[in-house]
mmCIF file of C-alpha atoms in Angstrom:
data_model
loop_
_atom_site.group_PDB
_atom_site.id
_atom_site.type_symbol
_atom_site.label_atom_id
_atom_site.label_comp_id
_atom_site.label_asym_id
_atom_site.label_seq_id
_atom_site.Cartn_x
_atom_site.Cartn_y
_atom_site.Cartn_z
ATOM 1 C CA UNK A 1 -6.511 -4.943 15.815
ATOM 2 C CA UNK A 2 -10.291 -5.142 15.764
ATOM 3 C CA UNK A 3 -10.299 -7.067 12.481
ATOM 4 C CA UNK A 4 -7.663 -9.482 13.778
ATOM 5 C CA UNK A 5 -9.605 -10.028 16.985
ATOM 6 C CA UNK A 6 -12.815 -10.579 15.041
ATOM 7 C CA UNK A 7 -11.151 -13.333 13.002
ATOM 8 C CA UNK A 8 -9.754 -14.967 16.133
ATOM 9 C CA UNK A 9 -13.199 -14.875 17.697
ATOM 10 C CA UNK A 10 -15.240 -16.054 14.711
ATOM 11 C CA UNK A 11 -13.089 -18.479 12.731
ATOM 12 C CA UNK A 12 -13.711 -22.190 12.958
ATOM 13 C CA UNK A 13 -10.070 -23.023 12.313
ATOM 14 C CA UNK A 14 -8.105 -23.259 15.589
ATOM 15 C CA UNK A 15 -4.756 -22.445 13.970
ATOM 16 C CA UNK A 16 -6.139 -19.344 12.258
ATOM 17 C CA UNK A 17 -7.791 -18.261 15.509
ATOM 18 C CA UNK A 18 -4.491 -18.594 17.377
ATOM 19 C CA UNK A 19 -2.509 -16.771 14.679
ATOM 20 C CA UNK A 20 -4.953 -13.885 14.434
ATOM 21 C CA UNK A 21 -5.188 -13.548 18.228
ATOM 22 C CA UNK A 22 -1.376 -13.509 18.522
ATOM 23 C CA UNK A 23 -1.150 -10.908 15.737
ATOM 24 C CA UNK A 24 -3.823 -8.814 17.448
ATOM 25 C CA UNK A 25 -1.938 -8.911 20.751
ATOM 26 C CA UNK A 26 1.363 -8.149 19.033
ATOM 27 C CA UNK A 27 -0.121 -5.100 17.330
ATOM 28 C CA UNK A 28 -1.773 -3.896 20.546
ATOM 29 C CA UNK A 29 1.513 -4.153 22.453
ATOM 30 C CA UNK A 30 3.575 -2.591 19.651
ATOM 31 C CA UNK A 31 1.378 0.077 18.078
ATOM 32 C CA UNK A 32 4.023 2.780 18.345
ATOM 33 C CA UNK A 33 6.736 0.498 16.990
ATOM 34 C CA UNK A 34 4.517 -0.539 14.080
ATOM 35 C CA UNK A 35 3.702 3.107 13.361
ATOM 36 C CA UNK A 36 7.410 3.965 13.266
ATOM 37 C CA UNK A 37 8.200 0.975 11.050
ATOM 38 C CA UNK A 38 5.359 1.913 8.706
ATOM 39 C CA UNK A 39 6.399 5.563 8.536
ATOM 40 C CA UNK A 40 9.966 4.489 7.794
ATOM 41 C CA UNK A 41 8.853 2.075 5.066
ATOM 42 C CA UNK A 42 6.589 4.670 3.439
ATOM 43 C CA UNK A 43 9.381 7.258 3.545
ATOM 44 C CA UNK A 44 11.943 4.842 2.102
ATOM 45 C CA UNK A 45 9.657 3.635 -0.678
ATOM 46 C CA UNK A 46 8.504 7.134 -1.622
ATOM 47 C CA UNK A 47 12.075 8.467 -1.697
ATOM 48 C CA UNK A 48 13.053 5.591 -3.972
ATOM 49 C CA UNK A 49 10.098 6.219 -6.280
ATOM 50 C CA UNK A 50 10.595 9.990 -6.388
ATOM 51 C CA UNK A 51 14.292 9.444 -7.037
ATOM 52 C CA UNK A 52 13.443 7.172 -9.940
ATOM 53 C CA UNK A 53 10.982 9.659 -11.383
ATOM 54 C CA UNK A 54 13.500 12.493 -10.978
ATOM 55 C CA UNK A 55 16.042 10.584 -13.048
ATOM 56 C CA UNK A 56 13.297 9.714 -15.551
ATOM 57 C CA UNK A 57 13.827 6.022 -14.938
ATOM 58 C CA UNK A 58 11.111 3.611 -14.022
ATOM 59 C CA UNK A 59 11.936 1.269 -11.189
ATOM 60 C CA UNK A 60 11.389 -2.325 -12.131
ATOM 61 C CA UNK A 61 8.730 -3.969 -10.015
ATOM 62 C CA UNK A 62 9.277 -7.516 -8.887
ATOM 63 C CA UNK A 63 6.229 -8.602 -10.850
ATOM 64 C CA UNK A 64 7.746 -7.281 -14.093
ATOM 65 C CA UNK A 65 10.593 -9.754 -13.892
ATOM 66 C CA UNK A 66 9.669 -13.013 -15.533
ATOM 67 C CA UNK A 67 10.604 -15.804 -13.178
ATOM 68 C CA UNK A 68 9.563 -19.290 -14.105
ATOM 69 C CA UNK A 69 10.476 -20.857 -10.780
ATOM 70 C CA UNK A 70 7.720 -22.562 -8.861
ATOM 71 C CA UNK A 71 5.931 -20.536 -6.239
ATOM 72 C CA UNK A 72 3.659 -21.763 -3.510
ATOM 73 C CA UNK A 73 -0.083 -21.392 -3.603
ATOM 74 C CA UNK A 74 0.176 -19.004 -0.653
ATOM 75 C CA UNK A 75 2.615 -16.749 -2.534
ATOM 76 C CA UNK A 76 0.279 -16.647 -5.529
ATOM 77 C CA UNK A 77 -2.699 -15.945 -3.280
ATOM 78 C CA UNK A 78 -0.780 -13.160 -1.497
ATOM 79 C CA UNK A 79 0.029 -11.539 -4.835
ATOM 80 C CA UNK A 80 -3.611 -11.738 -5.985
ATOM 81 C CA UNK A 81 -4.882 -10.344 -2.667
ATOM 82 C CA UNK A 82 -2.316 -7.538 -2.752
ATOM 83 C CA UNK A 83 -3.220 -6.662 -6.344
ATOM 84 C CA UNK A 84 -6.934 -6.724 -5.496
ATOM 85 C CA UNK A 85 -6.419 -4.376 -2.550
ATOM 86 C CA UNK A 86 -4.278 -2.061 -4.661
ATOM 87 C CA UNK A 87 -6.915 -1.927 -7.413
ATOM 88 C CA UNK A 88 -9.693 -1.296 -4.864
ATOM 89 C CA UNK A 89 -7.720 1.571 -3.361
ATOM 90 C CA UNK A 90 -7.127 2.994 -6.848
ATOM 91 C CA UNK A 91 -10.860 2.859 -7.591
ATOM 92 C CA UNK A 92 -11.775 4.439 -4.245
ATOM 93 C CA UNK A 93 -9.350 7.316 -4.846
ATOM 94 C CA UNK A 94 -9.656 7.486 -8.639
ATOM 95 C CA UNK A 95 -10.648 11.147 -8.970
ATOM 96 C CA UNK A 96 -7.919 12.461 -6.670
ATOM 97 C CA UNK A 97 -5.353 10.065 -8.119
ATOM 98 C CA UNK A 98 -6.067 11.129 -11.721
ATOM 99 C CA UNK A 99 -5.785 14.770 -10.667
ATOM 100 C CA UNK A 100 -2.455 14.005 -8.992
ATOM 101 C CA UNK A 101 -1.261 12.170 -12.113
ATOM 102 C CA UNK A 102 -2.024 15.300 -14.167
ATOM 103 C CA UNK A 103 -0.196 17.576 -11.725
ATOM 104 C CA UNK A 104 2.865 15.324 -11.577
ATOM 105 C CA UNK A 105 2.824 15.158 -15.374
ATOM 106 C CA UNK A 106 2.818 18.970 -15.521
ATOM 107 C CA UNK A 107 5.723 19.190 -13.084
ATOM 108 C CA UNK A 108 7.689 16.672 -15.146
ATOM 109 C CA UNK A 109 6.700 18.396 -18.401
ATOM 110 C CA UNK A 110 5.136 15.201 -19.679
ATOM 111 C CA UNK A 111 1.633 14.243 -20.577
ATOM 112 C CA UNK A 112 -0.347 13.088 -17.577
ATOM 113 C CA UNK A 113 1.400 10.104 -16.122
ATOM 114 C CA UNK A 114 -0.290 6.766 -15.511
ATOM 115 C CA UNK A 115 -1.021 5.347 -12.080
ATOM 116 C CA UNK A 116 1.861 2.895 -12.481
ATOM 117 C CA UNK A 117 4.231 5.875 -12.947
ATOM 118 C CA UNK A 118 2.899 7.792 -9.950
ATOM 119 C CA UNK A 119 5.348 7.565 -7.041
ATOM 120 C CA UNK A 120 2.386 7.886 -4.636
ATOM 121 C CA UNK A 121 0.320 5.040 -6.120
ATOM 122 C CA UNK A 122 -1.596 2.772 -3.717
ATOM 123 C CA UNK A 123 0.759 -0.129 -4.391
ATOM 124 C CA UNK A 124 3.540 1.742 -2.567
ATOM 125 C CA UNK A 125 1.418 2.137 0.574
ATOM 126 C CA UNK A 126 0.231 -1.487 0.508
ATOM 127 C CA UNK A 127 3.793 -2.758 0.160
ATOM 128 C CA UNK A 128 4.929 -0.441 2.960
ATOM 129 C CA UNK A 129 2.324 -1.894 5.322
ATOM 130 C CA UNK A 130 3.372 -5.439 4.468
ATOM 131 C CA UNK A 131 7.083 -4.677 4.855
ATOM 132 C CA UNK A 132 6.482 -2.945 8.186
ATOM 133 C CA UNK A 133 4.482 -5.936 9.413
ATOM 134 C CA UNK A 134 7.228 -8.343 8.347
ATOM 135 C CA UNK A 135 9.745 -6.232 10.280
ATOM 136 C CA UNK A 136 7.491 -6.311 13.331
ATOM 137 C CA UNK A 137 6.920 -10.058 13.176
ATOM 138 C CA UNK A 138 9.223 -12.537 11.531
ATOM 139 C CA UNK A 139 6.771 -15.415 10.999
ATOM 140 C CA UNK A 140 5.583 -16.197 7.503
ATOM 141 C CA UNK A 141 2.036 -17.082 8.536
ATOM 142 C CA UNK A 142 0.723 -13.725 9.702
ATOM 143 C CA UNK A 143 1.565 -11.562 6.670
ATOM 144 C CA UNK A 144 -0.822 -13.756 4.676
ATOM 145 C CA UNK A 145 -3.484 -13.176 7.314
ATOM 146 C CA UNK A 146 -2.828 -9.418 7.255
ATOM 147 C CA UNK A 147 -3.148 -9.317 3.455
ATOM 148 C CA UNK A 148 -6.417 -11.264 3.642
ATOM 149 C CA UNK A 149 -8.077 -8.896 6.102
ATOM 150 C CA UNK A 150 -6.875 -5.629 4.574
ATOM 151 C CA UNK A 151 -9.709 -3.907 2.805
ATOM 152 C CA UNK A 152 -10.030 -0.284 1.680
ATOM 153 C CA UNK A 153 -12.135 0.551 4.761
ATOM 154 C CA UNK A 154 -9.376 -0.763 7.076
ATOM 155 C CA UNK A 155 -6.570 0.860 5.127
ATOM 156 C CA UNK A 156 -5.117 4.359 5.136
ATOM 157 C CA UNK A 157 -7.468 6.961 3.695
ATOM 158 C CA UNK A 158 -5.521 7.545 0.501
ATOM 159 C CA UNK A 159 -8.121 9.987 -0.866
ATOM 160 C CA UNK A 160 -7.175 12.465 1.839
ATOM 161 C CA UNK A 161 -3.461 11.856 1.156
ATOM 162 C CA UNK A 162 -4.016 12.543 -2.543
ATOM 163 C CA UNK A 163 -6.157 15.594 -1.749
ATOM 164 C CA UNK A 164 -3.335 16.948 0.425
ATOM 165 C CA UNK A 165 -0.788 16.371 -2.326
ATOM 166 C CA UNK A 166 -3.068 18.013 -4.899
ATOM 167 C CA UNK A 167 -3.643 20.996 -2.601
ATOM 168 C CA UNK A 168 0.100 21.391 -1.987
ATOM 169 C CA UNK A 169 0.828 21.304 -5.729
ATOM 170 C CA UNK A 170 -2.040 23.736 -6.466
ATOM 171 C CA UNK A 171 -0.606 26.162 -3.890
ATOM 172 C CA UNK A 172 2.644 26.039 -5.860
ATOM 173 C CA UNK A 173 0.845 26.975 -9.069
ATOM 174 C CA UNK A 174 0.495 23.507 -10.598
ATOM 175 C CA UNK A 175 -3.023 23.966 -11.981
ATOM 176 C CA UNK A 176 -5.071 21.397 -13.907
ATOM 177 C CA UNK A 177 -8.473 21.569 -15.576
ATOM 178 C CA UNK A 178 -10.288 20.384 -12.448
ATOM 179 C CA UNK A 179 -9.128 23.502 -10.561
ATOM 180 C CA UNK A 180 -11.282 25.722 -12.781
ATOM 181 C CA UNK A 181 -14.362 23.718 -11.738
ATOM 182 C CA UNK A 182 -13.742 24.158 -7.986
#
């Protein structure tokens, strides 16, 4: 809400100021609803990913499908911004994420999995936030604004999520080389 208000207060574009102020007010009035929508989206997406990993199938991402239809500039920009945020979150949580990849690989009796195979990868959380926002507000303008302002410092602290997952797996005896160092 603070980031949305800041944009509404500082932008020189009247339409962007109005959109960000409306989004800020919507989020302030519906914080609990947004939280529930977000929790539901995260749960749904994680269950789907874990289900896919349990059946040793890889879910196809939308970006893997080659579609040659024309897309708008805004759609392309949204995809770039989403990918940039995802990569930034991966970099910020790299150590914990690699450790989690190793643990999941051990559980699955495979070599360490890649980030793209990890059901808890940052992309899942980013997409959950966007889906929850689109459920909260049906306009097409604000999701673009939300994607633009999301930065790792405004996002969920995924390092602590990954640390919690690593700790839970370590308690169950899933030990990797980094455990010996601790």
